[in-house]
XYZ file of C-alpha atoms in Angstrom:
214
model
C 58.819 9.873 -12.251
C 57.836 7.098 -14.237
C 54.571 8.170 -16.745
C 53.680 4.224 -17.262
C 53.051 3.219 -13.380
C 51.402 6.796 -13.331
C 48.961 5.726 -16.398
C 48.589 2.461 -15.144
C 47.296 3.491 -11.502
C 44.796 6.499 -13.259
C 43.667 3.186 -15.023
C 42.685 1.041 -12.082
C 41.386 4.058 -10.179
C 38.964 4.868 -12.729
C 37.684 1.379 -13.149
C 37.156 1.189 -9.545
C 35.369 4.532 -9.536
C 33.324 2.793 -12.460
C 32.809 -0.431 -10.362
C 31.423 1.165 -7.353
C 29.392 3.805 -9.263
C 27.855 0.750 -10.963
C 27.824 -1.503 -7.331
C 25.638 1.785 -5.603
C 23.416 1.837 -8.631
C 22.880 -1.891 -8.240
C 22.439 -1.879 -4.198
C 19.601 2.003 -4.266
C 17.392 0.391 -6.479
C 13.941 0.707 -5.460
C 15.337 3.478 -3.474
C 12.830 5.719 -1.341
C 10.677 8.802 -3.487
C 12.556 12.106 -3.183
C 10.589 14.837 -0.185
C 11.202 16.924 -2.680
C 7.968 15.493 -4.581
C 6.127 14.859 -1.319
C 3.619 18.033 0.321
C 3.430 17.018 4.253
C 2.572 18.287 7.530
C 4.302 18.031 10.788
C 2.503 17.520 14.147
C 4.158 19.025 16.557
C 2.605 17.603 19.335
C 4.024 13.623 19.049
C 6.810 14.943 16.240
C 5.545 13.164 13.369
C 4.602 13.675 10.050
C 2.011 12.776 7.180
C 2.531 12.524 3.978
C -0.494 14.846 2.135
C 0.594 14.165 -1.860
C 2.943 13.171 -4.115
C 3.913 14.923 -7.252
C 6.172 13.169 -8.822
C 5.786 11.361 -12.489
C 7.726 8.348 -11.529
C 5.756 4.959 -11.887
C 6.936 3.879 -8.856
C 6.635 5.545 -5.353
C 8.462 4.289 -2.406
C 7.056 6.103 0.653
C 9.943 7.053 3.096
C 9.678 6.132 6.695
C 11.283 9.486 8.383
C 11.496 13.319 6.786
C 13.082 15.880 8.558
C 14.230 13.130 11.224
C 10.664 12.762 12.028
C 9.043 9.475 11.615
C 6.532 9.235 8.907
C 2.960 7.739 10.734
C 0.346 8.527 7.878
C -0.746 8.743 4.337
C -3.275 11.199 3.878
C -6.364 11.611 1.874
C -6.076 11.007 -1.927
C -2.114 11.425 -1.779
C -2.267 10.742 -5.292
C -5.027 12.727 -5.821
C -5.118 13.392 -10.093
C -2.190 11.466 -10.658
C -2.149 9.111 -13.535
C 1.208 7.628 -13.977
C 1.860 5.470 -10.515
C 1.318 1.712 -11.124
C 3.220 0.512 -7.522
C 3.496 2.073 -3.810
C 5.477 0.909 -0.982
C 3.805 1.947 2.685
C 7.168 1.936 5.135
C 5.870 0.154 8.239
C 6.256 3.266 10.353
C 2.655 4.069 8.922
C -0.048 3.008 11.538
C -2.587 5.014 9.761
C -4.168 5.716 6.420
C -6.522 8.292 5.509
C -10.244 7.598 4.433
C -10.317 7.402 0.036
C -6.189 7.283 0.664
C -5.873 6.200 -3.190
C -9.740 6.664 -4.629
C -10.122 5.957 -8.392
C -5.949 5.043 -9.374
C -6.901 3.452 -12.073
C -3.347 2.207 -12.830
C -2.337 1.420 -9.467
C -1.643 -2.131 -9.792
C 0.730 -3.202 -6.339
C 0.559 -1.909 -3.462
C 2.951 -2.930 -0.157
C 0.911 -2.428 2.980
C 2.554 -0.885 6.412
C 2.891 -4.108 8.739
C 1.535 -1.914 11.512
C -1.538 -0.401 10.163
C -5.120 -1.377 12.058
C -7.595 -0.158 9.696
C -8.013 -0.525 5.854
C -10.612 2.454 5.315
C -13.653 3.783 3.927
C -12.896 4.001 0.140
C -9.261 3.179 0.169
C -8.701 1.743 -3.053
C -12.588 2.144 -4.477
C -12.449 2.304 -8.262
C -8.260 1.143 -8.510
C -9.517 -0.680 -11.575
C -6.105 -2.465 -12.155
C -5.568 -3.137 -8.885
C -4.729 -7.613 -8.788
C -3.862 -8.454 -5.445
C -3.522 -7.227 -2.229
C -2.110 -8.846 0.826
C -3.534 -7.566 4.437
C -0.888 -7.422 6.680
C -1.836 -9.115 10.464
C -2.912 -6.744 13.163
C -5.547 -5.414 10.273
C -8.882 -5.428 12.723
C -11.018 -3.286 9.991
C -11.886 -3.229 6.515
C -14.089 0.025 5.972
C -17.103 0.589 3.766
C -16.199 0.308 0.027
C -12.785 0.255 0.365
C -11.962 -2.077 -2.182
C -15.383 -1.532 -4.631
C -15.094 -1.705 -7.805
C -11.404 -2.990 -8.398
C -12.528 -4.713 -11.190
C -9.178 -6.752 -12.113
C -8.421 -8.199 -7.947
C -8.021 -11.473 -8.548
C -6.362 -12.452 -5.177
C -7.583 -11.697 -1.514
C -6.095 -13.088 1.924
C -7.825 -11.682 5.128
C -5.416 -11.944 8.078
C -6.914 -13.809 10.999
C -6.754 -10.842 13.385
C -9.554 -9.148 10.649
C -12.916 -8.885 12.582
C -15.105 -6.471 10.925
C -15.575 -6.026 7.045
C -18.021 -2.967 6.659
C -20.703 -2.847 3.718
C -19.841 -3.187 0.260
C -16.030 -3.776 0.845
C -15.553 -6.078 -2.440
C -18.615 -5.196 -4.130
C -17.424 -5.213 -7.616
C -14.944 -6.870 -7.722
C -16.106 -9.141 -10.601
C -12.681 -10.744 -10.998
C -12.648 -12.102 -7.256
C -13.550 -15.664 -7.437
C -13.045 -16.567 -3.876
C -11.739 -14.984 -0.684
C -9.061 -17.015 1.971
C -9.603 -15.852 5.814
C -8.616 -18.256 8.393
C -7.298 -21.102 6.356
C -11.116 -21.837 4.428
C -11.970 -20.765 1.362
C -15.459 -18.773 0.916
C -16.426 -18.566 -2.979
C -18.297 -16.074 -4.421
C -21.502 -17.682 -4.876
C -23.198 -14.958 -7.276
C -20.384 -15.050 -9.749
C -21.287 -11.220 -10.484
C -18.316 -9.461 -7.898
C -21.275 -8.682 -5.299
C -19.097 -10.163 -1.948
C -20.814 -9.445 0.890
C -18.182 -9.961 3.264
C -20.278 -8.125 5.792
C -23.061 -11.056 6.129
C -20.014 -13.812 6.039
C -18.116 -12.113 8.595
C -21.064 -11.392 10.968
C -21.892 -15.049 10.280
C -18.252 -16.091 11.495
C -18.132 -13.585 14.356
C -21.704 -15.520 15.514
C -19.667 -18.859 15.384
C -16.878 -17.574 17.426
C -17.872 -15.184 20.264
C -14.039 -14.570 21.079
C -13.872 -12.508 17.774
C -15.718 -9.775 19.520
């Protein structure tokens, strides 16, 4: 047997051991948050599940879409309730629903990817996410619920989707680094300069101008 062909072949077969280890490294990043930092409940009526909390450390969560083979339709209220180190979260668009106060007072929570099939933003979603930026609303959003975006002091950046028709009470209030807000292709500036949008007023005041809204 000859020792140099047998050398030579361990040698390729460990670099391409090394070359796909480093290949599947590349291609999971941003890979989905382990269940085993997730608490959630089944419903075993329509076999589907909601995700309750995360408690992981890791600066990044990346919701997944299906646990136990069971799609994953909600995020439920304060999911990270306490938890100080997550700056970015990923909503898989199997989420249709998220839970009133569904990240309350983050204060490092700085991105956020929305579920393209959500209806509602609610009540206190993201109230007091102080380094919250931006935040885009996907389409088919009909809602945006009291407070849920008060006091997220460093959004710079708002788009309302056209399909928005309601903007409860004090949505934006607060938001003293919100300059100007873009819903169906105009511009509407914040004319206090102090962060208190009333979005309700300019919305009723649009819904008024266009009776198919309702």
């Amino acid at each position: 047997m000859d020792l140099r062909r047998i050398k030579i072949a361990a040698i390729f077969t460990a670099a391409a051991v090394l070359l796909t280890a480093c290949g599947s490294a590349k291609d999971t990043g941003g890979k989905t948050t382990p269940v085993s930092e997730l608490e959630y409940t089944v419903d075993e009526q329509t076999n589907t599940v909601t995700i309750t909390r995360y408690n992981g450390s890791a600066a990044e969560v990346v919701f997944p879409s299906e646990i136990e083979g069971k799609p994953v339709t909600a995020i439920g209220w304060s999911v990270l309730h306490k938890n100080d180190t997550v700056t970015s979260v990923t909503i898989p668009d199997s989420v249709t629903v998220l839970n009133d106060e569904v990240f309350q007072g983050r204060k490092k929570l700085k991105t956020v990817k929305l579920s393209k099939n959500i209806k509602e933003i609610p009540k206190n979603a993201f109230i007091r996410c102080e380094s919250l930026e931006s935040i885009e609303i996907p389409e088919g959003v009909t809602a945006i619920g009291y407070c849920a975006f008060h006091s997220c002091s460093s959004l710079k950046s708002v788009i309302l989707p056209d399909s928005v028709n309601y903007c409860d009470r004090n949505a934006f209030n607060g938001c003293k680094s919100l300059p100007e807000v873009e819903y169906r292709g105009k511009i509407y500036k914040n004319s206090d300069g102090d962060g208190a949008w009333d979005m309700y007023d300019l919305l009723m005041g649009i819904r008024k101008e266009n009776p198919e809204m309702e």
